[in-house]
CSV table of C-alpha atoms in Angstrom, one decimal:
chain,number,residue,atom,x,y,z
Y,157,ASP,CA,73.0,60.0,15.4
Y,158,VAL,CA,74.7,60.9,12.1
Y,159,LYS,CA,77.7,58.8,11.4
Y,160,VAL,CA,80.5,59.6,9.0
Y,161,THR,CA,83.2,56.9,8.7
Y,162,GLN,CA,86.5,57.0,6.9
Y,163,SER,CA,88.2,53.8,5.6
Y,164,SER,CA,91.4,54.3,7.5
Y,165,ARG,CA,92.7,56.3,10.5
Y,166,TYR,CA,96.3,56.0,9.5
Y,167,LEU,CA,97.8,55.3,6.1
Y,168,VAL,CA,101.4,55.1,4.8
Y,169,LYS,CA,102.0,55.2,1.1
Y,170,ARG,CA,104.9,55.6,-1.2
Y,171,THR,CA,105.5,58.5,-3.6
Y,172,GLY,CA,103.8,57.8,-7.0
Y,173,GLU,CA,101.2,55.4,-5.6
Y,174,LYS,CA,97.6,55.9,-6.4
Y,175,VAL,CA,95.7,56.4,-3.1
Y,176,PHE,CA,92.0,56.0,-2.4
Y,177,LEU,CA,90.4,57.6,0.7
Y,178,GLU,CA,86.9,56.5,1.3
Y,179,CYS,CA,84.1,58.2,3.2
Y,180,VAL,CA,80.7,56.9,4.0
Y,181,GLN,CA,77.8,58.6,5.7
Y,182,ASP,CA,74.6,56.9,6.9
Y,183,MET,CA,72.1,59.7,6.9
Y,184,ASP,CA,71.2,60.3,3.3
Y,185,HIS,CA,73.0,63.7,3.2
Y,186,GLU,CA,73.2,65.4,-0.1
Y,187,ASN,CA,76.4,67.3,0.4
Y,188,MET,CA,79.8,65.8,1.1
Y,189,PHE,CA,83.2,67.4,1.5
Y,190,TRP,CA,86.9,66.6,1.6
Y,191,TYR,CA,89.3,68.8,3.6
Y,192,ARG,CA,92.9,68.6,4.4
Y,193,GLN,CA,94.2,69.9,7.7
Y,194,ASP,CA,97.7,71.1,8.2
Y,195,PRO,CA,99.2,72.8,11.3
Y,196,GLY,CA,98.9,76.6,11.1
Y,197,LEU,CA,96.7,76.4,8.0
Y,198,GLY,CA,93.5,75.1,9.4
Y,199,LEU,CA,91.1,73.2,7.2
Y,200,ARG,CA,91.2,73.7,3.5
Y,201,LEU,CA,88.6,72.5,1.1
Y,202,ILE,CA,89.7,70.1,-1.6
Y,203,TYR,CA,86.5,69.1,-3.3
Y,204,PHE,CA,82.8,69.0,-2.4
Y,205,SER,CA,79.8,67.2,-3.9
Y,206,TYR,CA,76.3,68.6,-4.1
Y,207,ASP,CA,74.8,65.2,-4.8
Y,208,VAL,CA,75.5,61.9,-6.6
Y,209,LYS,CA,77.8,62.3,-9.6
Y,210,MET,CA,78.1,66.1,-8.9
Y,211,LYS,CA,81.3,67.7,-7.7
Y,212,GLU,CA,82.9,71.1,-7.4
Y,213,LYS,CA,86.5,72.1,-6.8
Y,214,GLY,CA,87.4,73.7,-3.6
Y,215,ASP,CA,90.4,75.8,-2.8
Y,216,ILE,CA,93.2,73.2,-3.3
Y,217,PRO,CA,92.0,70.6,-5.9
Y,218,GLU,CA,95.4,70.2,-7.6
Y,219,GLY,CA,96.7,66.6,-7.4
Y,220,TYR,CA,93.3,65.2,-6.2
Y,221,SER,CA,90.2,63.9,-7.8
Y,222,VAL,CA,86.9,62.6,-6.4
Y,223,SER,CA,84.2,60.2,-7.1
Y,224,ARG,CA,80.6,60.0,-5.9
Y,225,GLU,CA,78.8,57.2,-7.6
Y,226,LYS,CA,76.4,56.5,-4.6
Y,227,LYS,CA,74.9,59.1,-2.3
Y,228,GLU,CA,76.4,57.7,0.8
Y,229,ARG,CA,80.0,57.4,-0.4
Y,230,PHE,CA,82.5,60.1,-1.4
Y,231,SER,CA,86.0,59.0,-2.4
Y,232,LEU,CA,89.1,61.1,-2.6
Y,233,ILE,CA,91.8,60.0,-5.0
Y,234,LEU,CA,95.4,60.9,-5.1
Y,235,GLU,CA,96.4,60.0,-8.6
Y,236,SER,CA,100.2,60.0,-7.9
Y,237,ALA,CA,100.9,60.6,-4.2
Y,238,SER,CA,103.6,63.1,-3.4
Y,239,THR,CA,105.3,63.9,-0.1
Y,240,ASN,CA,103.6,67.3,0.1
Y,241,GLN,CA,100.3,65.5,0.3
Y,242,THR,CA,101.2,64.1,3.7
Y,243,SER,CA,98.4,65.5,5.9
Y,244,MET,CA,95.3,64.8,7.9
Y,245,TYR,CA,92.2,64.3,5.6
Y,246,LEU,CA,88.8,65.0,6.9
Y,247,CYS,CA,85.5,64.1,5.3
Y,248,ALA,CA,82.2,65.8,6.2
Y,249,SER,CA,78.6,65.6,5.2
Y,250,ARG,CA,75.7,68.0,5.4
Y,251,ASN,CA,71.9,67.6,5.1
Y,252,LEU,CA,70.2,70.3,3.0
Y,253,ALA,CA,66.8,69.9,4.7
Y,254,GLY,CA,65.8,70.0,8.3
Y,255,GLY,CA,66.4,72.3,11.2
Y,256,ARG,CA,70.1,71.8,11.4
Y,257,SER,CA,70.9,72.1,7.7
Y,258,TYR,CA,73.7,74.5,8.5
Y,259,GLU,CA,75.7,71.9,10.3
Y,260,GLN,CA,78.5,69.7,8.8
Y,261,TYR,CA,79.2,66.3,10.4
Y,262,PHE,CA,82.8,65.2,10.3
Y,263,GLY,CA,84.4,61.8,10.1
Y,264,PRO,CA,87.3,60.8,12.4
Y,265,GLY,CA,90.0,61.7,9.8
Y,266,THR,CA,92.7,59.8,8.0
Y,267,ARG,CA,96.3,60.7,8.7
Y,268,LEU,CA,98.2,60.0,5.5
Y,269,THR,CA,101.9,59.8,5.3
Y,270,VAL,CA,103.6,59.7,1.9
Y,271,THR,CA,107.2,58.5,2.0
N,91,ALA,CA,92.2,88.0,1.8
N,92,GLN,CA,91.5,85.5,4.5
N,93,LYS,CA,87.8,84.8,5.0
N,94,ILE,CA,88.3,83.8,8.7
N,95,THR,CA,91.0,85.1,11.0
N,96,GLN,CA,91.9,83.6,14.3
N,97,THR,CA,94.8,85.5,15.8
N,98,GLN,CA,95.4,83.4,18.9
N,99,PRO,CA,97.5,80.3,18.0
N,100,GLY,CA,97.5,79.2,21.7
N,101,MET,CA,95.6,80.2,24.8
N,102,PHE,CA,95.7,79.1,28.5
N,103,VAL,CA,92.9,79.4,31.0
N,104,GLN,CA,92.6,78.3,34.6
N,105,GLU,CA,90.0,75.7,35.3
N,106,LYS,CA,86.6,77.2,36.2
N,107,GLU,CA,87.5,80.5,34.6
N,108,ALA,CA,85.9,81.9,31.4
N,109,VAL,CA,87.9,82.3,28.2
N,110,THR,CA,87.2,84.1,25.0
N,111,LEU,CA,88.6,82.8,21.6
N,112,ASP,CA,88.7,85.5,18.9
N,113,CYS,CA,87.4,85.2,15.4
N,114,THR,CA,87.0,87.9,12.7
N,115,TYR,CA,85.5,87.3,9.3
N,116,ASP,CA,85.4,88.9,5.9
N,117,THR,CA,82.4,88.9,3.7
N,118,SER,CA,80.4,91.2,1.5
N,119,ASP,CA,77.3,88.9,1.7
N,120,GLN,CA,74.4,90.0,3.8
N,121,SER,CA,73.4,86.4,4.5
N,122,TYR,CA,76.0,84.1,6.1
N,123,GLY,CA,76.5,81.7,9.0
N,124,LEU,CA,79.2,81.4,11.6
N,125,PHE,CA,80.3,78.3,13.3
N,126,TRP,CA,82.6,77.1,16.0
N,127,TYR,CA,84.1,73.6,16.1
N,128,LYS,CA,86.2,71.8,18.7
N,129,GLN,CA,88.8,69.3,17.8
N,130,PRO,CA,90.2,67.2,20.7
N,131,SER,CA,93.5,65.4,20.4
N,132,SER,CA,91.6,62.3,19.1
N,133,GLY,CA,91.0,64.3,15.9
N,134,GLU,CA,87.2,64.4,15.4
N,135,MET,CA,85.6,67.7,14.7
N,136,ILE,CA,82.7,68.5,17.1
N,137,PHE,CA,80.2,71.2,16.2
N,138,LEU,CA,79.7,73.6,19.1
N,139,ILE,CA,77.6,76.6,18.1
N,140,TYR,CA,76.0,78.4,15.1
N,141,GLN,CA,75.1,82.1,14.5
N,142,GLY,CA,73.2,83.3,11.5
N,143,SER,CA,73.9,86.7,10.2
N,144,TYR,CA,70.2,87.8,10.7
N,145,ASP,CA,70.0,86.4,14.2
N,146,GLU,CA,69.5,89.3,16.6
N,147,GLN,CA,70.4,87.4,19.8
N,148,ASN,CA,73.8,85.9,20.5
N,149,ALA,CA,73.8,82.1,20.2
N,150,THR,CA,74.2,80.1,23.3
N,151,GLU,CA,74.7,76.3,23.8
N,152,GLY,CA,75.3,75.4,27.4
N,153,ARG,CA,78.7,76.8,28.5
N,154,TYR,CA,79.3,78.1,25.0
N,155,SER,CA,78.2,81.5,23.8
N,156,LEU,CA,79.0,83.4,20.6
N,157,ASN,CA,79.6,87.1,21.0
N,158,PHE,CA,78.4,88.3,17.6
N,159,GLN,CA,79.4,91.9,16.7
N,160,LYS,CA,78.2,92.3,13.2
N,161,ALA,CA,79.6,95.8,12.6
N,162,ARG,CA,83.0,94.7,13.7
N,163,LYS,CA,82.7,91.4,11.8
N,164,SER,CA,83.7,89.4,14.9
N,165,ALA,CA,82.3,86.2,16.2
N,166,ASN,CA,84.2,85.4,19.4
N,167,LEU,CA,83.5,82.1,21.3
N,168,VAL,CA,83.1,82.4,25.1
N,169,ILE,CA,83.5,79.3,27.1
N,170,SER,CA,82.4,79.8,30.7
N,171,ALA,CA,83.5,77.7,33.7
N,172,SER,CA,86.4,76.0,31.8
N,173,GLN,CA,86.9,72.3,32.4
N,174,LEU,CA,90.0,70.1,31.7
N,175,GLY,CA,88.1,68.4,28.9
N,176,ASP,CA,87.9,71.8,27.1
N,177,SER,CA,91.5,71.5,26.2
N,178,ALA,CA,91.5,71.2,22.4
N,179,MET,CA,91.9,73.0,19.1
N,180,TYR,CA,89.0,75.4,18.3
N,181,PHE,CA,88.1,76.4,14.8
N,182,CYS,CA,85.9,79.3,13.6
N,183,ALA,CA,84.2,78.8,10.2
N,184,MET,CA,81.8,80.7,7.9
N,185,ARG,CA,79.4,79.8,5.1
N,186,GLU,CA,78.2,82.5,2.8
N,187,ALA,CA,74.8,82.2,1.1
N,188,ASN,CA,76.3,83.3,-2.2
N,189,THR,CA,78.9,80.6,-2.3
N,190,GLY,CA,76.4,77.9,-1.4
N,191,ASN,CA,78.0,74.9,0.0
N,192,GLN,CA,81.6,76.0,0.7
N,193,PHE,CA,82.7,76.5,4.3
N,194,TYR,CA,85.7,78.6,5.2
N,195,PHE,CA,87.8,77.7,8.2
N,196,GLY,CA,90.2,79.7,10.3
N,197,THR,CA,93.7,78.4,11.4
N,198,GLY,CA,92.5,77.4,14.8
N,199,THR,CA,93.3,78.3,18.4
N,200,SER,CA,94.8,75.7,20.8
N,201,LEU,CA,93.2,76.0,24.2
N,202,THR,CA,94.9,74.5,27.3
N,203,VAL,CA,93.0,74.4,30.6
N,204,ILE,CA,95.2,74.4,33.6
N,205,PRO,CA,94.1,72.6,36.8
């Protein structure tokens, strides 16, 4: 089974702090994604990565950056956390090859609160 | 314009009855894929079903079927014989061939199954 793990389920940070959210997948998937989920807005793509050291902005990249130094790990960075970044953050990965290449596999999510 | 529209914020269904969750999409691509995900209160996103734009048959996975009406750009999810464990948020999503790796999600429908 594909496993996508996220470093924390719940996180509380102060305004202005630098925040790192880590995501690890164990199936050698090329693509990885970071979404934020807010009530009434669904999932919105922040960044995605085609492969190691490759990244593309999604729909809402402002205030975020990402890092992918190793294939299995995709980090989301909030350079200076603000209260409007309080949200649920979901990581996903996708394999480009194989019969189910259309499917994304999601991690359990990190609920971030910025106070 | 919204790529994916889910017009039902909340739905109720009696246990053992069938329910249809609506999804319409907007694309000018000929090649695209449509997805449904389930998100229980625990937060993880669970892949349910996939329909490719060139698939002539409606996709089915157990009690889930996707009612694909290409001309109307709709991809409704039908859950037959509802169970209490079906209570969750349901998200419709799309991936266009031309935009490569980006997935677009709707705002979700909250389904409650009543005993």
